[in-house]
GROMACS .gro file of C-alpha atoms in nm:
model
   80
    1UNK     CA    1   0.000   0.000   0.000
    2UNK     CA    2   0.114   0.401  -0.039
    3UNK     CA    3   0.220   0.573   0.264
    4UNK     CA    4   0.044   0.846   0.364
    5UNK     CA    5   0.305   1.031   0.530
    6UNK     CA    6   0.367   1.404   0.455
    7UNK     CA    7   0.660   1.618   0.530
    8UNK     CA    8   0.790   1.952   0.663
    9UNK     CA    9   1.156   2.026   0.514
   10UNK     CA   10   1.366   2.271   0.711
   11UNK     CA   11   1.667   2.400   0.552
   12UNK     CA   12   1.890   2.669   0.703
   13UNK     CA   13   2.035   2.917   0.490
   14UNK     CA   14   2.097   3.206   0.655
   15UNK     CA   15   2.444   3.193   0.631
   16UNK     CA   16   2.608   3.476   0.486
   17UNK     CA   17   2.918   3.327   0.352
   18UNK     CA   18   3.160   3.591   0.526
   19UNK     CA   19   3.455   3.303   0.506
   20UNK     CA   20   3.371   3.198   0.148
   21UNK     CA   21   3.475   3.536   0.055
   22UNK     CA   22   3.237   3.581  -0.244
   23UNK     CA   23   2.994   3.877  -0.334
   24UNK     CA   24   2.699   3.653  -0.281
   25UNK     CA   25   2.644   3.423   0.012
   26UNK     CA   26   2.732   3.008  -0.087
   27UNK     CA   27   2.333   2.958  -0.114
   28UNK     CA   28   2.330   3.186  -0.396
   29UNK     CA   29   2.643   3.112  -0.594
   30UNK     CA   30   2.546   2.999  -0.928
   31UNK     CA   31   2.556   2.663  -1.010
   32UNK     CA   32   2.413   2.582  -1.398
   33UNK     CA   33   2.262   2.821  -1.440
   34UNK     CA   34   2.048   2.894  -1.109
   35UNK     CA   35   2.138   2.964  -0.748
   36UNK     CA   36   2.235   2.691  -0.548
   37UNK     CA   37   1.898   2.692  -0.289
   38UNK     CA   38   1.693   2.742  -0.578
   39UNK     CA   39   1.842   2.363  -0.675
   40UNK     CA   40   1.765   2.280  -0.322
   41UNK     CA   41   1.407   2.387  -0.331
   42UNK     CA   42   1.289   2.221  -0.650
   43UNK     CA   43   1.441   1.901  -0.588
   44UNK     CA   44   1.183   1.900  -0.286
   45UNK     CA   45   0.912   2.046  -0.392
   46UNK     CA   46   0.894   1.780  -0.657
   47UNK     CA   47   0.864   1.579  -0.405
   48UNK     CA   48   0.491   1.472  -0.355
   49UNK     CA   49   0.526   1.387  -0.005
   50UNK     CA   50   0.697   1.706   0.129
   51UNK     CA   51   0.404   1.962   0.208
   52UNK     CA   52   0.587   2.200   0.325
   53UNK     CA   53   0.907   2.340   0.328
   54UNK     CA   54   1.063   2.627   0.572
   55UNK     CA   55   1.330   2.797   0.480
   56UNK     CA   56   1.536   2.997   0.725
   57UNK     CA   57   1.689   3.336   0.621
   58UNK     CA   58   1.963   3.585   0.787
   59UNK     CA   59   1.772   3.914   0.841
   60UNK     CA   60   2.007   4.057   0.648
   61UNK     CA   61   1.920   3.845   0.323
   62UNK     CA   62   1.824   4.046   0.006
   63UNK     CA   63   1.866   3.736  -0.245
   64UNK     CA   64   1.583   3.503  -0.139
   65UNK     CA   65   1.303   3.753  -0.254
   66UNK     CA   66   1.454   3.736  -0.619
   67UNK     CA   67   1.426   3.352  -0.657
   68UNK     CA   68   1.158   3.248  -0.905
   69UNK     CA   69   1.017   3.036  -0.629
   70UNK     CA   70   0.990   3.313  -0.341
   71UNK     CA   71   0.633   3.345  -0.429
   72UNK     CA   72   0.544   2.942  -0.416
   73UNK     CA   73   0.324   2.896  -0.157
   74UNK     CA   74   0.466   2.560  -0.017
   75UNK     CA   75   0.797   2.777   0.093
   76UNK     CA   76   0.755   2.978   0.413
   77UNK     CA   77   1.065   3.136   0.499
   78UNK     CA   78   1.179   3.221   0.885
   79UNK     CA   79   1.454   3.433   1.068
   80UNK     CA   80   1.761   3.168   1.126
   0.00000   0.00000   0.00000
Protein backbone atom coordinates (compact mmCIF):
# COMPACT_ATOMS: atom_id res chain seq x y z
CA UNK A 1 0.00 0.00 0.00
CA UNK A 2 1.14 4.01 -0.39
CA UNK A 3 2.20 5.73 2.64
CA UNK A 4 0.44 8.46 3.64
CA UNK A 5 3.05 10.31 5.30
CA UNK A 6 3.67 14.04 4.55
CA UNK A 7 6.60 16.18 5.30
CA UNK A 8 7.90 19.52 6.63
CA UNK A 9 11.56 20.26 5.14
CA UNK A 10 13.66 22.71 7.11
CA UNK A 11 16.67 24.00 5.52
CA UNK A 12 18.90 26.69 7.03
CA UNK A 13 20.35 29.17 4.90
CA UNK A 14 20.97 32.06 6.55
CA UNK A 15 24.44 31.93 6.31
CA UNK A 16 26.08 34.76 4.86
CA UNK A 17 29.18 33.27 3.52
CA UNK A 18 31.60 35.91 5.26
CA UNK A 19 34.55 33.03 5.06
CA UNK A 20 33.71 31.98 1.48
CA UNK A 21 34.75 35.36 0.55
CA UNK A 22 32.37 35.81 -2.44
CA UNK A 23 29.94 38.77 -3.34
CA UNK A 24 26.99 36.53 -2.81
CA UNK A 25 26.44 34.23 0.12
CA UNK A 26 27.32 30.08 -0.87
CA UNK A 27 23.33 29.58 -1.14
CA UNK A 28 23.30 31.86 -3.96
CA UNK A 29 26.43 31.12 -5.94
CA UNK A 30 25.46 29.99 -9.28
CA UNK A 31 25.56 26.63 -10.10
CA UNK A 32 24.13 25.82 -13.98
CA UNK A 33 22.62 28.21 -14.40
CA UNK A 34 20.48 28.94 -11.09
CA UNK A 35 21.38 29.64 -7.48
CA UNK A 36 22.35 26.91 -5.48
CA UNK A 37 18.98 26.92 -2.89
CA UNK A 38 16.93 27.42 -5.78
CA UNK A 39 18.42 23.63 -6.75
CA UNK A 40 17.65 22.80 -3.22
CA UNK A 41 14.07 23.87 -3.31
CA UNK A 42 12.89 22.21 -6.50
CA UNK A 43 14.41 19.01 -5.88
CA UNK A 44 11.83 19.00 -2.86
CA UNK A 45 9.12 20.46 -3.92
CA UNK A 46 8.94 17.80 -6.57
CA UNK A 47 8.64 15.79 -4.05
CA UNK A 48 4.91 14.72 -3.55
CA UNK A 49 5.26 13.87 -0.05
CA UNK A 50 6.97 17.06 1.29
CA UNK A 51 4.04 19.62 2.08
CA UNK A 52 5.87 22.00 3.25
CA UNK A 53 9.07 23.40 3.28
CA UNK A 54 10.63 26.27 5.72
CA UNK A 55 13.30 27.97 4.80
CA UNK A 56 15.36 29.97 7.25
CA UNK A 57 16.89 33.36 6.21
CA UNK A 58 19.63 35.85 7.87
CA UNK A 59 17.72 39.14 8.41
CA UNK A 60 20.07 40.57 6.48
CA UNK A 61 19.20 38.45 3.23
CA UNK A 62 18.24 40.46 0.06
CA UNK A 63 18.66 37.36 -2.45
CA UNK A 64 15.83 35.03 -1.39
CA UNK A 65 13.03 37.53 -2.54
CA UNK A 66 14.54 37.36 -6.19
CA UNK A 67 14.26 33.52 -6.57
CA UNK A 68 11.58 32.48 -9.05
CA UNK A 69 10.17 30.36 -6.29
CA UNK A 70 9.90 33.13 -3.41
CA UNK A 71 6.33 33.45 -4.29
CA UNK A 72 5.44 29.42 -4.16
CA UNK A 73 3.24 28.96 -1.57
CA UNK A 74 4.66 25.60 -0.17
CA UNK A 75 7.97 27.77 0.93
CA UNK A 76 7.55 29.78 4.13
CA UNK A 77 10.65 31.36 4.99
CA UNK A 78 11.79 32.21 8.85
CA UNK A 79 14.54 34.33 10.68
CA UNK A 80 17.61 31.68 11.26
Amino acid sequence: TMSSQAYWVIIPAAGQGTRFAAAHPKQYMDLLGEPILSHTLKRFLGQAAVRQIVVALSPQDRHFSALSLAENPRITTVLG
